Amino acid sequence: MMRGLDNTPKGSAVKISLGAKTLLYPTPVMVVGSYSAEGLPNVMTASWGGICCSDPPCLAVSIREARMTHGNIVRNRAFTVSLPSSSQAAEADYIGMVSGRDENKFEKLGLTAVLGDHVEAPYVGEFPMVIECRLLHTFELGAHTQFVGQIVDVKVDDSVLTEEREIDLARLRPILYAPGVSTYYEVGEALGRAYNLGKEKS
């Protein structure tokens, strides 16, 4: 196939280059939990991350070395990811604004630090979904270190489960982050079932 013969998509707007920026849309709002060297629970808000492997089930999160959480994960080789609901957006945002070196964010926000059942890391008891991870790989990428954690357990509030014990996104109401404009959003309407919607094109 000859490249560049016709590179104008039909019915498409003109693409404007914005350069090399971290603009994948949207990104998840994740609250990463870990213990300090003194055994104190700490959380930070992160959006550079997501599922990265299915077997073994793994989640990756990228964190700057200067963050307290970075040292905690390296030392304890474990972390949790708590997903707040949209009604908890203010708490999630505050967690990302303040360092655990300066205050106990759990106490400040009246949140409960719960020790994971499988890993040495705390999670936020009030947030509806929790993922416990055991550190599997560490990659130095540049400004961030990527921590790949093997998922050892997923916990969700029963209020966000369907009768078939599947997570109902409309009940979970996770928070989405738009990095370019630093704005939080809610999930919109469902478009259709995966591996089914595309059948109309076959």
PDB file of C-alpha atoms in Angstrom:
ATOM      1  CA  MET A   1       0.000   0.000   0.000  1.00  0.00           C
ATOM      2  CA  MET A   2       1.303   3.449  -0.901  1.00  0.00           C
ATOM      3  CA  ARG A   3       1.419   5.816   2.045  1.00  0.00           C
ATOM      4  CA  GLY A   4       0.355   9.448   1.832  1.00  0.00           C
ATOM      5  CA  LEU A   5      -1.653   8.970  -1.356  1.00  0.00           C
ATOM      6  CA  ASP A   6      -4.855  10.226   0.254  1.00  0.00           C
ATOM      7  CA  ASN A   7      -4.482  11.235   3.910  1.00  0.00           C
ATOM      8  CA  THR A   8      -7.639  13.324   4.242  1.00  0.00           C
ATOM      9  CA  PRO A   9     -10.297  11.477   6.286  1.00  0.00           C
ATOM     10  CA  LYS A  10     -13.777  11.745   4.841  1.00  0.00           C
ATOM     11  CA  GLY A  11     -16.058  14.102   6.751  1.00  0.00           C
ATOM     12  CA  SER A  12     -13.415  14.900   9.338  1.00  0.00           C
ATOM     13  CA  ALA A  13     -12.351  18.227  10.789  1.00  0.00           C
ATOM     14  CA  VAL A  14      -8.806  19.414  10.225  1.00  0.00           C
ATOM     15  CA  LYS A  15      -6.380  18.058  12.830  1.00  0.00           C
ATOM     16  CA  ILE A  16      -4.331  20.681  14.701  1.00  0.00           C
ATOM     17  CA  SER A  17      -1.030  19.536  16.228  1.00  0.00           C
ATOM     18  CA  LEU A  18      -0.715  20.313  19.944  1.00  0.00           C
ATOM     19  CA  GLY A  19       2.740  18.783  20.302  1.00  0.00           C
ATOM     20  CA  ALA A  20       3.984  16.081  22.668  1.00  0.00           C
ATOM     21  CA  LYS A  21       1.740  16.512  25.715  1.00  0.00           C
ATOM     22  CA  THR A  22       0.128  14.272  28.320  1.00  0.00           C
ATOM     23  CA  LEU A  23      -3.349  14.619  26.852  1.00  0.00           C
ATOM     24  CA  LEU A  24      -4.904  11.162  26.818  1.00  0.00           C
ATOM     25  CA  TYR A  25      -8.613  11.677  27.557  1.00  0.00           C
ATOM     26  CA  PRO A  26      -9.951  10.942  30.055  1.00  0.00           C
ATOM     27  CA  THR A  27      -7.699   9.717  32.833  1.00  0.00           C
ATOM     28  CA  PRO A  28      -8.949   7.982  35.991  1.00  0.00           C
ATOM     29  CA  VAL A  29      -8.877   9.641  39.394  1.00  0.00           C
ATOM     30  CA  MET A  30      -7.098   7.157  41.647  1.00  0.00           C
ATOM     31  CA  VAL A  31      -6.245   7.607  45.313  1.00  0.00           C
ATOM     32  CA  VAL A  32      -3.071   5.650  46.041  1.00  0.00           C
ATOM     33  CA  GLY A  33      -2.642   4.376  49.591  1.00  0.00           C
ATOM     34  CA  SER A  34       0.611   3.472  51.362  1.00  0.00           C
ATOM     35  CA  TYR A  35       2.237   3.449  54.793  1.00  0.00           C
ATOM     36  CA  SER A  36       5.029   5.796  55.836  1.00  0.00           C
ATOM     37  CA  ALA A  37       8.269   4.648  57.442  1.00  0.00           C
ATOM     38  CA  GLU A  38       6.628   5.419  60.803  1.00  0.00           C
ATOM     39  CA  GLY A  39       3.630   3.248  59.950  1.00  0.00           C
ATOM     40  CA  LEU A  40       1.263   6.160  59.341  1.00  0.00           C
ATOM     41  CA  PRO A  41      -1.372   5.819  56.591  1.00  0.00           C
ATOM     42  CA  ASN A  42      -1.013   8.133  53.627  1.00  0.00           C
ATOM     43  CA  VAL A  43      -2.893   8.751  50.389  1.00  0.00           C
ATOM     44  CA  MET A  44      -2.201  10.744  47.244  1.00  0.00           C
ATOM     45  CA  THR A  45      -4.299  11.436  44.157  1.00  0.00           C
ATOM     46  CA  ALA A  46      -2.934  10.222  40.827  1.00  0.00           C
ATOM     47  CA  SER A  47      -4.207  10.004  37.270  1.00  0.00           C
ATOM     48  CA  TRP A  48      -1.225   8.607  35.373  1.00  0.00           C
ATOM     49  CA  GLY A  49      -2.186   4.954  35.511  1.00  0.00           C
ATOM     50  CA  GLY A  50      -4.551   2.125  34.722  1.00  0.00           C
ATOM     51  CA  ILE A  51      -4.827  -1.592  33.985  1.00  0.00           C
ATOM     52  CA  CYS A  52      -1.710  -2.811  32.172  1.00  0.00           C
ATOM     53  CA  CYS A  53      -1.933  -6.625  32.118  1.00  0.00           C
ATOM     54  CA  SER A  54      -4.658  -9.256  32.344  1.00  0.00           C
ATOM     55  CA  ASP A  55      -2.600 -12.319  33.284  1.00  0.00           C
ATOM     56  CA  PRO A  56      -1.424 -11.800  35.923  1.00  0.00           C
ATOM     57  CA  PRO A  57      -3.901  -8.985  36.594  1.00  0.00           C
ATOM     58  CA  CYS A  58      -1.845  -5.821  36.980  1.00  0.00           C
ATOM     59  CA  LEU A  59      -2.332  -2.117  37.526  1.00  0.00           C
ATOM     60  CA  ALA A  60       0.282   0.565  36.847  1.00  0.00           C
ATOM     61  CA  VAL A  61       0.577   3.980  38.432  1.00  0.00           C
ATOM     62  CA  SER A  62       3.274   6.581  37.726  1.00  0.00           C
ATOM     63  CA  ILE A  63       4.527   8.777  40.570  1.00  0.00           C
ATOM     64  CA  ARG A  64       7.276  11.394  40.880  1.00  0.00           C
ATOM     65  CA  GLU A  65      10.201  10.490  43.139  1.00  0.00           C
ATOM     66  CA  ALA A  66       9.642  13.611  45.245  1.00  0.00           C
ATOM     67  CA  ARG A  67       6.260  12.361  46.418  1.00  0.00           C
ATOM     68  CA  MET A  68       6.055  10.711  49.825  1.00  0.00           C
ATOM     69  CA  THR A  69       4.082   7.851  48.271  1.00  0.00           C
ATOM     70  CA  HIS A  70       7.013   7.000  46.000  1.00  0.00           C
ATOM     71  CA  GLY A  71       9.297   6.124  48.911  1.00  0.00           C
ATOM     72  CA  ASN A  72       6.492   4.330  50.718  1.00  0.00           C
ATOM     73  CA  ILE A  73       5.849   1.996  47.782  1.00  0.00           C
ATOM     74  CA  VAL A  74       9.551   1.300  47.256  1.00  0.00           C
ATOM     75  CA  ARG A  75       9.961   0.448  50.940  1.00  0.00           C
ATOM     76  CA  ASN A  76       6.777  -1.584  51.501  1.00  0.00           C
ATOM     77  CA  ARG A  77       6.442  -3.048  47.999  1.00  0.00           C
ATOM     78  CA  ALA A  78       2.687  -2.620  48.149  1.00  0.00           C
ATOM     79  CA  PHE A  79      -0.018  -0.050  47.494  1.00  0.00           C
ATOM     80  CA  THR A  80      -3.766   0.278  47.145  1.00  0.00           C
ATOM     81  CA  VAL A  81      -5.896   2.244  44.716  1.00  0.00           C
ATOM     82  CA  SER A  82      -9.179   3.614  46.053  1.00  0.00           C
ATOM     83  CA  LEU A  83     -11.682   4.965  43.537  1.00  0.00           C
ATOM     84  CA  PRO A  84     -13.786   7.833  44.899  1.00  0.00           C
ATOM     85  CA  SER A  85     -17.314   8.502  43.717  1.00  0.00           C
ATOM     86  CA  SER A  86     -18.196  11.831  42.092  1.00  0.00           C
ATOM     87  CA  SER A  87     -19.824  12.911  45.366  1.00  0.00           C
ATOM     88  CA  GLN A  88     -16.334  12.655  46.903  1.00  0.00           C
ATOM     89  CA  ALA A  89     -14.556  14.800  44.308  1.00  0.00           C
ATOM     90  CA  ALA A  90     -13.647  17.521  46.816  1.00  0.00           C
ATOM     91  CA  GLU A  91     -11.976  14.982  49.100  1.00  0.00           C
ATOM     92  CA  ALA A  92     -10.080  13.428  46.193  1.00  0.00           C
ATOM     93  CA  ASP A  93      -8.914  16.837  45.026  1.00  0.00           C
ATOM     94  CA  TYR A  94      -7.753  17.859  48.509  1.00  0.00           C
ATOM     95  CA  ILE A  95      -5.801  14.620  48.851  1.00  0.00           C
ATOM     96  CA  GLY A  96      -3.863  15.671  45.763  1.00  0.00           C
ATOM     97  CA  MET A  97      -3.210  19.191  47.031  1.00  0.00           C
ATOM     98  CA  VAL A  98      -1.499  18.431  50.349  1.00  0.00           C
ATOM     99  CA  SER A  99       1.565  16.354  51.191  1.00  0.00           C
ATOM    100  CA  GLY A 100       1.398  13.592  53.766  1.00  0.00           C
ATOM    101  CA  ARG A 101       4.618  15.031  55.165  1.00  0.00           C
ATOM    102  CA  ASP A 102       2.621  18.026  56.386  1.00  0.00           C
ATOM    103  CA  GLU A 103      -0.584  16.481  57.706  1.00  0.00           C
ATOM    104  CA  ASN A 104      -2.542  13.271  58.142  1.00  0.00           C
ATOM    105  CA  LYS A 105      -5.053  13.535  55.319  1.00  0.00           C
ATOM    106  CA  PHE A 106      -7.254  10.791  56.746  1.00  0.00           C
ATOM    107  CA  GLU A 107      -7.720  12.731  59.985  1.00  0.00           C
ATOM    108  CA  LYS A 108      -8.133  16.065  58.215  1.00  0.00           C
ATOM    109  CA  LEU A 109     -10.930  14.766  55.976  1.00  0.00           C
ATOM    110  CA  GLY A 110     -12.548  12.445  58.511  1.00  0.00           C
ATOM    111  CA  LEU A 111     -11.815   9.406  56.349  1.00  0.00           C
ATOM    112  CA  THR A 112     -11.081   5.898  57.598  1.00  0.00           C
ATOM    113  CA  ALA A 113      -7.714   4.257  56.888  1.00  0.00           C
ATOM    114  CA  VAL A 114      -8.344   0.530  56.518  1.00  0.00           C
ATOM    115  CA  LEU A 115      -5.450  -1.936  56.351  1.00  0.00           C
ATOM    116  CA  GLY A 116      -5.635  -4.085  53.234  1.00  0.00           C
ATOM    117  CA  ASP A 117      -6.502  -7.734  53.729  1.00  0.00           C
ATOM    118  CA  HIS A 118      -3.685  -8.909  51.471  1.00  0.00           C
ATOM    119  CA  VAL A 119      -1.047  -6.159  51.335  1.00  0.00           C
ATOM    120  CA  GLU A 120       0.692  -3.832  53.769  1.00  0.00           C
ATOM    121  CA  ALA A 121      -1.072  -0.682  52.565  1.00  0.00           C
ATOM    122  CA  PRO A 122      -4.147   1.287  53.658  1.00  0.00           C
ATOM    123  CA  TYR A 123      -7.206   2.171  51.632  1.00  0.00           C
ATOM    124  CA  VAL A 124      -9.994   4.719  52.063  1.00  0.00           C
ATOM    125  CA  GLY A 125     -12.908   2.948  53.713  1.00  0.00           C
ATOM    126  CA  GLU A 126     -15.487   5.471  52.511  1.00  0.00           C
ATOM    127  CA  PHE A 127     -14.568   5.199  48.813  1.00  0.00           C
ATOM    128  CA  PRO A 128     -16.716   2.625  46.951  1.00  0.00           C
ATOM    129  CA  MET A 129     -13.987   0.636  45.167  1.00  0.00           C
ATOM    130  CA  VAL A 130     -10.557  -0.553  46.280  1.00  0.00           C
ATOM    131  CA  ILE A 131      -7.788  -2.442  44.480  1.00  0.00           C
ATOM    132  CA  GLU A 132      -5.018  -4.057  46.534  1.00  0.00           C
ATOM    133  CA  CYS A 133      -1.673  -4.391  44.737  1.00  0.00           C
ATOM    134  CA  ARG A 134       1.609  -6.116  45.464  1.00  0.00           C
ATOM    135  CA  LEU A 135       4.561  -4.401  43.743  1.00  0.00           C
ATOM    136  CA  LEU A 136       5.711  -6.488  40.792  1.00  0.00           C
ATOM    137  CA  HIS A 137       7.876  -4.195  38.642  1.00  0.00           C
ATOM    138  CA  THR A 138       9.399  -0.724  38.863  1.00  0.00           C
ATOM    139  CA  PHE A 139      10.322   1.266  35.757  1.00  0.00           C
ATOM    140  CA  GLU A 140      12.207   4.562  35.752  1.00  0.00           C
ATOM    141  CA  LEU A 141      10.658   6.523  32.888  1.00  0.00           C
ATOM    142  CA  GLY A 142      12.024  10.030  33.409  1.00  0.00           C
ATOM    143  CA  ALA A 143      10.038  12.508  35.474  1.00  0.00           C
ATOM    144  CA  HIS A 144       7.980   9.616  36.853  1.00  0.00           C
ATOM    145  CA  THR A 145       8.562   6.114  38.171  1.00  0.00           C
ATOM    146  CA  GLN A 146       6.017   3.591  36.981  1.00  0.00           C
ATOM    147  CA  PHE A 147       5.005   1.081  39.628  1.00  0.00           C
ATOM    148  CA  VAL A 148       3.337  -2.056  38.299  1.00  0.00           C
ATOM    149  CA  GLY A 149       1.365  -3.821  40.972  1.00  0.00           C
ATOM    150  CA  GLN A 150      -0.122  -7.281  40.733  1.00  0.00           C
ATOM    151  CA  ILE A 151      -3.766  -7.065  41.718  1.00  0.00           C
ATOM    152  CA  VAL A 152      -4.416  -9.432  44.602  1.00  0.00           C
ATOM    153  CA  ASP A 153      -7.938  -8.305  45.454  1.00  0.00           C
ATOM    154  CA  VAL A 154     -10.708  -5.945  44.348  1.00  0.00           C
ATOM    155  CA  LYS A 155     -13.303  -4.762  46.851  1.00  0.00           C
ATOM    156  CA  VAL A 156     -16.493  -2.831  46.092  1.00  0.00           C
ATOM    157  CA  ASP A 157     -19.423  -1.585  48.135  1.00  0.00           C
ATOM    158  CA  ASP A 158     -22.441  -3.839  47.697  1.00  0.00           C
ATOM    159  CA  SER A 159     -24.457  -0.742  46.781  1.00  0.00           C
ATOM    160  CA  VAL A 160     -22.650  -0.471  43.415  1.00  0.00           C
ATOM    161  CA  LEU A 161     -23.172  -4.110  42.406  1.00  0.00           C
ATOM    162  CA  THR A 162     -25.903  -5.472  40.170  1.00  0.00           C
ATOM    163  CA  GLU A 163     -27.831  -8.640  41.032  1.00  0.00           C
ATOM    164  CA  GLU A 164     -25.282 -10.497  38.870  1.00  0.00           C
ATOM    165  CA  ARG A 165     -22.488  -9.107  41.102  1.00  0.00           C
ATOM    166  CA  GLU A 166     -21.120  -6.922  38.331  1.00  0.00           C
ATOM    167  CA  ILE A 167     -20.061  -3.327  38.950  1.00  0.00           C
ATOM    168  CA  ASP A 168     -22.670  -0.812  37.832  1.00  0.00           C
ATOM    169  CA  LEU A 169     -20.758   2.219  36.551  1.00  0.00           C
ATOM    170  CA  ALA A 170     -23.802   4.447  37.023  1.00  0.00           C
ATOM    171  CA  ARG A 171     -23.851   3.578  40.720  1.00  0.00           C
ATOM    172  CA  LEU A 172     -20.078   3.668  41.178  1.00  0.00           C
ATOM    173  CA  ARG A 173     -19.894   7.141  39.586  1.00  0.00           C
ATOM    174  CA  PRO A 174     -16.092   7.248  39.218  1.00  0.00           C
ATOM    175  CA  ILE A 175     -14.373  10.577  38.626  1.00  0.00           C
ATOM    176  CA  LEU A 176     -12.668  11.340  35.322  1.00  0.00           C
ATOM    177  CA  TYR A 177      -9.871  13.883  35.001  1.00  0.00           C
ATOM    178  CA  ALA A 178      -9.199  16.011  31.915  1.00  0.00           C
ATOM    179  CA  PRO A 179      -5.481  16.850  32.165  1.00  0.00           C
ATOM    180  CA  GLY A 180      -5.335  19.643  29.601  1.00  0.00           C
ATOM    181  CA  VAL A 181      -7.863  21.788  31.434  1.00  0.00           C
ATOM    182  CA  SER A 182      -7.405  20.313  34.943  1.00  0.00           C
ATOM    183  CA  THR A 183     -11.113  19.595  35.318  1.00  0.00           C
ATOM    184  CA  TYR A 184     -13.067  16.697  36.823  1.00  0.00           C
ATOM    185  CA  TYR A 185     -15.992  15.037  35.030  1.00  0.00           C
ATOM    186  CA  GLU A 186     -18.565  12.351  35.641  1.00  0.00           C
ATOM    187  CA  VAL A 187     -19.191   9.310  33.455  1.00  0.00           C
ATOM    188  CA  GLY A 188     -21.872   9.844  30.809  1.00  0.00           C
ATOM    189  CA  GLU A 189     -24.533   7.583  29.324  1.00  0.00           C
ATOM    190  CA  ALA A 190     -23.754   4.039  28.201  1.00  0.00           C
ATOM    191  CA  LEU A 191     -23.271   3.675  24.436  1.00  0.00           C
ATOM    192  CA  GLY A 192     -23.729  -0.081  24.157  1.00  0.00           C
ATOM    193  CA  ARG A 193     -22.141  -3.420  24.981  1.00  0.00           C
ATOM    194  CA  ALA A 194     -18.531  -4.068  23.968  1.00  0.00           C
ATOM    195  CA  TYR A 195     -18.025  -6.750  21.287  1.00  0.00           C
ATOM    196  CA  ASN A 196     -21.652  -6.241  20.311  1.00  0.00           C
ATOM    197  CA  LEU A 197     -21.959  -2.620  19.200  1.00  0.00           C
ATOM    198  CA  GLY A 198     -19.561  -3.193  16.326  1.00  0.00           C
ATOM    199  CA  LYS A 199     -21.643  -6.015  14.858  1.00  0.00           C
ATOM    200  CA  GLU A 200     -23.687  -3.465  12.947  1.00  0.00           C
ATOM    201  CA  LYS A 201     -20.547  -2.799  10.880  1.00  0.00           C
ATOM    202  CA  SER A 202     -19.999  -6.437   9.941  1.00  0.00           C
TER     203      SER A 202
END
